[in-house]
PDB file of C-alpha atoms and ligand atoms in Angstrom:
ATOM      1  CA  UNK Y  21      90.543  90.519  76.514  1.00  0.00           C
ATOM      2  CA  UNK Y  22      88.752  93.857  75.979  1.00  0.00           C
ATOM      3  CA  UNK Y  23      89.076  96.407  73.118  1.00  0.00           C
ATOM      4  CA  UNK Y  24      90.615  99.260  75.954  1.00  0.00           C
ATOM      5  CA  UNK Y  25      94.100  99.697  75.137  1.00  0.00           C
ATOM      6  CA  UNK Y  26      95.266  99.244  78.592  1.00  0.00           C
ATOM      7  CA  UNK Y  27      94.901  95.631  80.655  1.00  0.00           C
ATOM      8  CA  UNK Y  28      93.503  95.428  84.056  1.00  0.00           C
ATOM      9  CA  UNK Y  29      94.801  93.201  86.602  1.00  0.00           C
ATOM     10  CA  UNK Y  30      93.404  92.641  89.982  1.00  0.00           C
ATOM     11  CA  UNK Y  31      95.278  90.666  92.831  1.00  0.00           C
ATOM     12  CA  UNK Y  32      93.155  88.935  95.653  1.00  0.00           C
ATOM     13  CA  UNK Y  33      93.876  86.672  98.671  1.00  0.00           C
ATOM     14  CA  UNK Y  34      92.987  86.627 102.191  1.00  0.00           C
ATOM     15  CA  UNK Y  35      95.307  88.151 105.009  1.00  0.00           C
ATOM     16  CA  UNK Y  36      99.030  87.058 104.824  1.00  0.00           C
ATOM     17  CA  UNK Y  37      99.118  85.652 101.626  1.00  0.00           C
ATOM     18  CA  UNK Y  38     101.928  87.855 100.396  1.00  0.00           C
ATOM     19  CA  UNK Y  39     100.174  90.176  98.142  1.00  0.00           C
ATOM     20  CA  UNK Y  40     102.427  93.382  98.449  1.00  0.00           C
ATOM     21  CA  UNK Y  41     105.468  91.212  97.121  1.00  0.00           C
ATOM     22  CA  UNK Y  42     103.657  89.829  94.521  1.00  0.00           C
ATOM     23  CA  UNK Y  43     102.252  92.941  93.412  1.00  0.00           C
ATOM     24  CA  UNK Y  44     105.824  94.577  93.138  1.00  0.00           C
ATOM     25  CA  UNK Y  45     106.851  91.574  91.246  1.00  0.00           C
ATOM     26  CA  UNK Y  46     103.869  91.934  88.822  1.00  0.00           C
ATOM     27  CA  UNK Y  47     104.588  95.322  88.302  1.00  0.00           C
ATOM     28  CA  UNK Y  48     108.183  95.082  87.471  1.00  0.00           C
ATOM     29  CA  UNK Y  49     107.249  92.265  85.040  1.00  0.00           C
ATOM     30  CA  UNK Y  50     104.651  94.525  83.252  1.00  0.00           C
ATOM     31  CA  UNK Y  51     107.206  97.397  83.084  1.00  0.00           C
ATOM     32  CA  UNK Y  52     109.757  95.163  81.614  1.00  0.00           C
ATOM     33  CA  UNK Y  53     107.706  94.633  78.765  1.00  0.00           C
ATOM     34  CA  UNK Y  54     107.572  98.365  78.002  1.00  0.00           C
ATOM     35  CA  UNK Y  55     104.004  99.277  79.538  1.00  0.00           C
ATOM     36  CA  UNK Y  56     103.127 102.006  81.844  1.00  0.00           C
ATOM     37  CA  UNK Y  57     101.532 100.609  85.024  1.00  0.00           C
ATOM     38  CA  UNK Y  58      99.091 102.276  87.597  1.00  0.00           C
ATOM     39  CA  UNK Y  59      99.623 100.400  90.901  1.00  0.00           C
ATOM     40  CA  UNK Y  60      96.430 101.139  93.021  1.00  0.00           C
ATOM     41  CA  UNK Y  61      94.380  99.111  95.657  1.00  0.00           C
ATOM     42  CA  UNK Y  62      90.878  98.574  97.122  1.00  0.00           C
ATOM     43  CA  UNK Y  63      89.332 100.033  99.116  1.00  0.00           C
ATOM     44  CA  UNK Y  64      91.062 102.976  98.076  1.00  0.00           C
ATOM     45  CA  UNK Y  65      92.825 104.505  94.901  1.00  0.00           C
ATOM     46  CA  UNK Y  66      91.428 107.978  95.110  1.00  0.00           C
ATOM     47  CA  UNK Y  67      91.377 110.798  97.573  1.00  0.00           C
ATOM     48  CA  UNK Y  68      87.533 110.180  98.464  1.00  0.00           C
ATOM     49  CA  UNK Y  69      88.120 106.387  98.248  1.00  0.00           C
ATOM     50  CA  UNK Y  70      91.222 106.381 100.517  1.00  0.00           C
ATOM     51  CA  UNK Y  71      88.989 108.510 103.222  1.00  0.00           C
ATOM     52  CA  UNK Y  72      86.445 105.693 102.745  1.00  0.00           C
ATOM     53  CA  UNK Y  73      89.186 103.015 103.319  1.00  0.00           C
ATOM     54  CA  UNK Y  74      90.400 104.683 106.531  1.00  0.00           C
ATOM     55  CA  UNK Y  75      86.715 104.640 107.771  1.00  0.00           C
ATOM     56  CA  UNK Y  76      86.458 100.997 106.890  1.00  0.00           C
ATOM     57  CA  UNK Y  77      89.524  99.769 108.420  1.00  0.00           C
ATOM     58  CA  UNK Y  78      89.615 101.825 111.705  1.00  0.00           C
ATOM     59  CA  UNK Y  79      89.019 100.011 114.729  1.00  0.00           C
ATOM     60  CA  UNK Y  80      85.740 101.272 116.501  1.00  0.00           C
ATOM     61  CA  UNK Y  81      83.245 100.458 119.247  1.00  0.00           C
ATOM     62  CA  UNK Y  82      80.415 100.711 116.977  1.00  0.00           C
ATOM     63  CA  UNK Y  83      79.431  97.762 114.760  1.00  0.00           C
ATOM     64  CA  UNK Y  84      79.471  98.576 111.107  1.00  0.00           C
ATOM     65  CA  UNK Y  85      76.327  96.550 109.638  1.00  0.00           C
ATOM     66  CA  UNK Y  86      77.426  94.286 106.839  1.00  0.00           C
ATOM     67  CA  UNK Y  87      74.973  96.305 104.379  1.00  0.00           C
ATOM     68  CA  UNK Y  88      76.575  99.547 105.426  1.00  0.00           C
ATOM     69  CA  UNK Y  89      80.110  98.213 105.090  1.00  0.00           C
ATOM     70  CA  UNK Y  90      79.233  96.618 101.556  1.00  0.00           C
ATOM     71  CA  UNK Y  91      77.762 100.003 100.374  1.00  0.00           C
ATOM     72  CA  UNK Y  92      80.999 101.908 101.475  1.00  0.00           C
ATOM     73  CA  UNK Y  93      83.028  99.284  99.491  1.00  0.00           C
ATOM     74  CA  UNK Y  94      80.902  99.903  96.358  1.00  0.00           C
ATOM     75  CA  UNK Y  95      81.005 103.691  96.807  1.00  0.00           C
ATOM     76  CA  UNK Y  96      84.844 103.843  97.019  1.00  0.00           C
ATOM     77  CA  UNK Y  97      84.744 101.291  94.015  1.00  0.00           C
ATOM     78  CA  UNK Y  98      82.645 103.439  91.891  1.00  0.00           C
ATOM     79  CA  UNK Y  99      84.859 106.436  92.675  1.00  0.00           C
ATOM     80  CA  UNK Y 100      87.842 104.486  91.843  1.00  0.00           C
ATOM     81  CA  UNK Y 101      86.725 103.039  88.589  1.00  0.00           C
ATOM     82  CA  UNK Y 102      85.368 106.340  87.268  1.00  0.00           C
ATOM     83  CA  UNK Y 103      88.166 108.464  88.448  1.00  0.00           C
ATOM     84  CA  UNK Y 104      91.082 106.495  88.148  1.00  0.00           C
ATOM     85  CA  UNK Y 105      91.077 103.086  86.547  1.00  0.00           C
ATOM     86  CA  UNK Y 106      89.080 103.863  83.321  1.00  0.00           C
ATOM     87  CA  UNK Y 107      91.034 106.926  82.671  1.00  0.00           C
ATOM     88  CA  UNK Y 108      94.226 104.840  82.726  1.00  0.00           C
ATOM     89  CA  UNK Y 109      93.219 102.106  80.848  1.00  0.00           C
ATOM     90  CA  UNK Y 110      91.851 104.429  78.081  1.00  0.00           C
ATOM     91  CA  UNK Y 111      95.229 106.213  77.965  1.00  0.00           C
ATOM     92  CA  UNK Y 112      96.882 102.783  77.508  1.00  0.00           C
ATOM     93  CA  UNK Y 113      98.414 102.386  80.836  1.00  0.00           C
ATOM     94  CA  UNK Y 114      97.883  99.045  82.601  1.00  0.00           C
ATOM     95  CA  UNK Y 115      96.147  98.880  85.897  1.00  0.00           C
ATOM     96  CA  UNK Y 116      97.409  96.672  88.884  1.00  0.00           C
ATOM     97  CA  UNK Y 117      94.917  96.664  91.658  1.00  0.00           C
ATOM     98  CA  UNK Y 118      95.523  95.235  95.098  1.00  0.00           C
ATOM     99  CA  UNK Y 119      91.859  93.896  95.591  1.00  0.00           C
ATOM    100  CA  UNK Y 120      88.802  94.557  93.529  1.00  0.00           C
ATOM    101  CA  UNK Y 121      85.202  93.336  92.969  1.00  0.00           C
ATOM    102  CA  UNK Y 122      85.953  89.702  93.965  1.00  0.00           C
ATOM    103  CA  UNK Y 123      86.892  90.970  97.810  1.00  0.00           C
ATOM    104  CA  UNK Y 124      83.426  92.051  98.038  1.00  0.00           C
ATOM    105  CA  UNK Y 125      82.049  88.635  97.343  1.00  0.00           C
ATOM    106  CA  UNK Y 126      84.808  86.931  99.547  1.00  0.00           C
ATOM    107  CA  UNK Y 127      84.596  89.382 102.718  1.00  0.00           C
ATOM    108  CA  UNK Y 128      80.903  90.828 102.611  1.00  0.00           C
ATOM    109  CA  UNK Y 129      79.478  87.629 100.795  1.00  0.00           C
ATOM    110  CA  UNK Y 130      81.433  84.737 102.426  1.00  0.00           C
ATOM    111  CA  UNK Y 131      82.551  86.544 105.721  1.00  0.00           C
ATOM    112  CA  UNK Y 132      79.798  88.440 106.483  1.00  0.00           C
ATOM    113  CA  UNK Y 133      76.950  86.500 104.762  1.00  0.00           C
ATOM    114  CA  UNK Y 134      75.541  88.586 102.334  1.00  0.00           C
ATOM    115  CA  UNK Y 135      74.094  86.813  99.385  1.00  0.00           C
ATOM    116  CA  UNK Y 136      76.127  86.870  96.172  1.00  0.00           C
ATOM    117  CA  UNK Y 137      72.852  87.576  94.139  1.00  0.00           C
ATOM    118  CA  UNK Y 138      72.700  90.962  96.529  1.00  0.00           C
ATOM    119  CA  UNK Y 139      76.184  91.676  95.713  1.00  0.00           C
ATOM    120  CA  UNK Y 140      75.793  91.017  92.028  1.00  0.00           C
ATOM    121  CA  UNK Y 141      72.927  93.662  92.008  1.00  0.00           C
ATOM    122  CA  UNK Y 142      75.360  96.205  93.052  1.00  0.00           C
ATOM    123  CA  UNK Y 143      77.973  95.055  90.968  1.00  0.00           C
ATOM    124  CA  UNK Y 144      75.449  95.379  87.767  1.00  0.00           C
ATOM    125  CA  UNK Y 145      74.532  98.806  88.992  1.00  0.00           C
ATOM    126  CA  UNK Y 146      78.050 100.320  89.574  1.00  0.00           C
ATOM    127  CA  UNK Y 147      80.073  98.349  87.020  1.00  0.00           C
ATOM    128  CA  UNK Y 148      77.727  97.566  84.386  1.00  0.00           C
ATOM    129  CA  UNK Y 149      79.834  94.597  83.060  1.00  0.00           C
ATOM    130  CA  UNK Y 150      83.303  96.099  83.911  1.00  0.00           C
ATOM    131  CA  UNK Y 151      85.648  93.363  85.068  1.00  0.00           C
ATOM    132  CA  UNK Y 152      89.454  92.859  85.398  1.00  0.00           C
ATOM    133  CA  UNK Y 153      91.057  91.152  82.118  1.00  0.00           C
ATOM    134  CA  UNK Y 154      92.776  88.972  84.654  1.00  0.00           C
ATOM    135  CA  UNK Y 155      92.392  88.435  88.425  1.00  0.00           C
ATOM    136  CA  UNK Y 156      95.266  86.456  90.295  1.00  0.00           C
ATOM    137  CA  UNK Y 157      94.073  84.624  93.564  1.00  0.00           C
ATOM    138  CA  UNK Y 158      96.817  83.956  96.085  1.00  0.00           C
ATOM    139  CA  UNK Y 159      95.766  81.055  98.040  1.00  0.00           C
ATOM    140  CA  UNK Y 160      96.978  79.414 101.143  1.00  0.00           C
ATOM    141  CA  UNK Y 161      95.554  77.801 104.390  1.00  0.00           C
ATOM    142  CA  UNK Y 162      93.996  80.400 106.583  1.00  0.00           C
ATOM    143  CA  UNK Y 163      96.134  79.092 109.695  1.00  0.00           C
ATOM    144  CA  UNK Y 164      99.468  79.874 107.763  1.00  0.00           C
ATOM    145  CA  UNK Y 165      98.019  83.477 106.534  1.00  0.00           C
ATOM    146  CA  UNK Y 166      97.072  84.115 110.006  1.00  0.00           C
ATOM    147  CA  UNK Y 167     100.258  83.257 111.280  1.00  0.00           C
ATOM    148  CA  UNK Y 168     102.035  85.627 108.983  1.00  0.00           C
ATOM    149  CA  UNK Y 169      99.498  88.476 109.531  1.00  0.00           C
ATOM    150  CA  UNK Y 170     100.130  88.233 113.468  1.00  0.00           C
ATOM    151  CA  UNK Y 171     103.791  89.170 112.729  1.00  0.00           C
ATOM    152  CA  UNK Y 172     103.002  92.462 111.351  1.00  0.00           C
ATOM    153  CA  UNK Y 173     101.801  95.626 113.338  1.00  0.00           C
ATOM    154  CA  UNK Y 174      98.602  96.517 114.984  1.00  0.00           C
ATOM    155  CA  UNK Y 175      95.732  94.651 113.317  1.00  0.00           C
ATOM    156  CA  UNK Y 176      93.097  96.529 111.513  1.00  0.00           C
ATOM    157  CA  UNK Y 177      89.160  96.049 111.936  1.00  0.00           C
ATOM    158  CA  UNK Y 178      89.235  93.084 109.532  1.00  0.00           C
ATOM    159  CA  UNK Y 179      92.477  91.612 110.668  1.00  0.00           C
ATOM    160  CA  UNK Y 180      90.910  91.138 114.305  1.00  0.00           C
ATOM    161  CA  UNK Y 181      88.084  88.851 112.611  1.00  0.00           C
ATOM    162  CA  UNK Y 182      87.999  85.121 113.978  1.00  0.00           C
ATOM    163  CA  UNK Y 183      89.698  82.057 111.842  1.00  0.00           C
ATOM    164  CA  UNK Y 184      85.944  81.035 110.909  1.00  0.00           C
ATOM    165  CA  UNK Y 185      85.483  84.397 109.151  1.00  0.00           C
ATOM    166  CA  UNK Y 186      88.714  83.811 107.168  1.00  0.00           C
ATOM    167  CA  UNK Y 187      87.608  80.244 106.277  1.00  0.00           C
ATOM    168  CA  UNK Y 188      84.450  81.718 104.617  1.00  0.00           C
ATOM    169  CA  UNK Y 189      86.483  84.136 102.961  1.00  0.00           C
ATOM    170  CA  UNK Y 190      88.800  81.752 101.416  1.00  0.00           C
ATOM    171  CA  UNK Y 191      85.774  79.463 100.633  1.00  0.00           C
ATOM    172  CA  UNK Y 192      84.058  82.354  98.642  1.00  0.00           C
ATOM    173  CA  UNK Y 193      87.074  83.152  96.854  1.00  0.00           C
ATOM    174  CA  UNK Y 194      87.814  79.602  95.721  1.00  0.00           C
ATOM    175  CA  UNK Y 195      83.942  79.402  94.666  1.00  0.00           C
ATOM    176  CA  UNK Y 196      84.568  82.369  92.786  1.00  0.00           C
ATOM    177  CA  UNK Y 197      87.521  80.992  90.981  1.00  0.00           C
ATOM    178  CA  UNK Y 198      85.734  77.733  90.061  1.00  0.00           C
ATOM    179  CA  UNK Y 199      82.801  79.551  88.749  1.00  0.00           C
ATOM    180  CA  UNK Y 200      84.929  81.927  86.483  1.00  0.00           C
ATOM    181  CA  UNK Y 201      87.946  79.965  85.761  1.00  0.00           C
ATOM    182  CA  UNK Y 202      88.774  82.200  82.446  1.00  0.00           C
ATOM    183  CA  UNK Y 203      89.362  85.138  84.458  1.00  0.00           C
ATOM    184  CA  UNK Y 204      90.361  83.962  88.020  1.00  0.00           C
ATOM    185  CA  UNK Y 205      93.525  82.210  88.162  1.00  0.00           C
ATOM    186  CA  UNK Y 206      94.645  80.511  91.356  1.00  0.00           C
ATOM    187  CA  UNK Y 207      98.206  80.456  92.619  1.00  0.00           C
ATOM    188  CA  UNK Y 208      99.396  78.442  95.477  1.00  0.00           C
ATOM    189  CA  UNK Y 209     101.032  81.036  97.883  1.00  0.00           C
ATOM    190  CA  UNK Y 210     102.329  78.701 100.425  1.00  0.00           C
ATOM    191  CA  UNK Y 211     105.916  77.761  98.768  1.00  0.00           C
ATOM    192  CA  UNK Y 212     108.939  79.969  98.800  1.00  0.00           C
ATOM    193  CA  UNK Y 213     108.867  83.452  97.080  1.00  0.00           C
ATOM    194  CA  UNK Y 214     110.875  82.264  94.153  1.00  0.00           C
ATOM    195  CA  UNK Y 215     108.354  79.411  93.430  1.00  0.00           C
ATOM    196  CA  UNK Y 216     105.363  81.833  93.666  1.00  0.00           C
ATOM    197  CA  UNK Y 217     107.109  84.299  91.350  1.00  0.00           C
ATOM    198  CA  UNK Y 218     107.873  81.676  88.699  1.00  0.00           C
ATOM    199  CA  UNK Y 219     103.966  80.693  88.758  1.00  0.00           C
ATOM    200  CA  UNK Y 220     103.169  84.305  88.352  1.00  0.00           C
ATOM    201  CA  UNK Y 221     105.701  84.720  85.630  1.00  0.00           C
ATOM    202  CA  UNK Y 222     104.406  81.922  83.523  1.00  0.00           C
ATOM    203  CA  UNK Y 223     100.691  83.008  84.199  1.00  0.00           C
ATOM    204  CA  UNK Y 224     101.259  86.427  82.845  1.00  0.00           C
ATOM    205  CA  UNK Y 225     103.217  85.367  79.827  1.00  0.00           C
ATOM    206  CA  UNK Y 226     100.345  83.141  78.927  1.00  0.00           C
ATOM    207  CA  UNK Y 227      97.651  85.315  79.550  1.00  0.00           C
ATOM    208  CA  UNK Y 228      98.839  88.783  79.017  1.00  0.00           C
ATOM    209  CA  UNK Y 229     102.168  88.920  77.026  1.00  0.00           C
ATOM    210  CA  UNK Y 230     101.535  86.135  74.755  1.00  0.00           C
ATOM    211  CA  UNK Y 231     101.069  88.364  71.655  1.00  0.00           C
ATOM    212  CA  UNK Y 232     103.762  91.034  72.858  1.00  0.00           C
TER     213      UNK Y 232
HETATM  214  P1  TMP L   3      94.244  95.109 102.667  1.00  0.00           P
HETATM  215  O1  TMP L   3      94.316  95.707 101.299  1.00  0.00           O
HETATM  216  O2  TMP L   3      95.474  95.627 103.360  1.00  0.00           O
HETATM  217  O3  TMP L   3      94.354  93.589 102.790  1.00  0.00           O
HETATM  218  O4  TMP L   3      92.773  95.637 103.517  1.00  0.00           O
HETATM  219  C1  TMP L   3      91.809  95.819 102.838  1.00  0.00           C
HETATM  220  C2  TMP L   3      90.741  95.142 103.672  1.00  0.00           C
HETATM  221  O5  TMP L   3      89.402  95.262 103.212  1.00  0.00           O
HETATM  222  C3  TMP L   3      91.071  93.530 103.646  1.00  0.00           C
HETATM  223  O6  TMP L   3      90.823  93.261 104.958  1.00  0.00           O
HETATM  224  C4  TMP L   3      89.827  93.158 102.878  1.00  0.00           C
HETATM  225  C5  TMP L   3      88.672  94.237 103.143  1.00  0.00           C
HETATM  226  N1  TMP L   3      87.729  94.440 102.030  1.00  0.00           N
HETATM  227  C6  TMP L   3      86.545  94.043 101.868  1.00  0.00           C
HETATM  228  O7  TMP L   3      86.141  93.502 102.791  1.00  0.00           O
HETATM  229  N2  TMP L   3      85.874  94.233 100.771  1.00  0.00           N
HETATM  230  C7  TMP L   3      86.146  94.571  99.633  1.00  0.00           C
HETATM  231  O8  TMP L   3      85.225  94.703  98.606  1.00  0.00           O
HETATM  232  C8  TMP L   3      87.434  95.085  99.551  1.00  0.00           C
HETATM  233  C9  TMP L   3      87.968  95.740  98.357  1.00  0.00           C
HETATM  234  C10 TMP L   3      88.494  95.025 100.725  1.00  0.00           C
END
């Protein structure tokens, strides 16, 4: 863990894995230990980054080029880190982000086929080694996740992608987790909510609260 007073946790996973429920659970858990928490999301988290989010998620006739999509994700992230995440962490507030850097490797890397090395160049440029202290990857089969997503409202531009896209997204996430097991922790999101929450609680206890 870094020397910055607050801790930075990101939550990742492909569509339908139950990120929102888990996010609320983790926020309550952190608050119950007496810490302030900023709950935020990517793309988004500042007014400008939220504008970029709306642009990125809107369904449109014009095809967005993968590089353009990636650059907009990083433009939003750069603003988010400098204007919202860093100031919070420096003041001792914990930050819990619904997605962060690993989503760019999973969606623009795995899903859109942009080489990881190219994404790493942007990561080095804009984040300069800054990473979450802990990343929780909620994982389930693409089929199950898609079934859950279909039960929601109108799909956004990403949710209309085919199964094959999501298989690549999931594979890229799993590869990231294998390559960085110290930071990225996998949680099986397919069991019932109580089981998933027990796994989250024990992970946070071990990684974040052990010395509290
Ligand atoms: P969600 O937060 O509702 O899942 O929507 C955000 C969408 O943006 C989701 O489909 C994943 C996508 N995304 C990327 O493609 N790359 C990124 O770097 C981030 C942060 C999100």
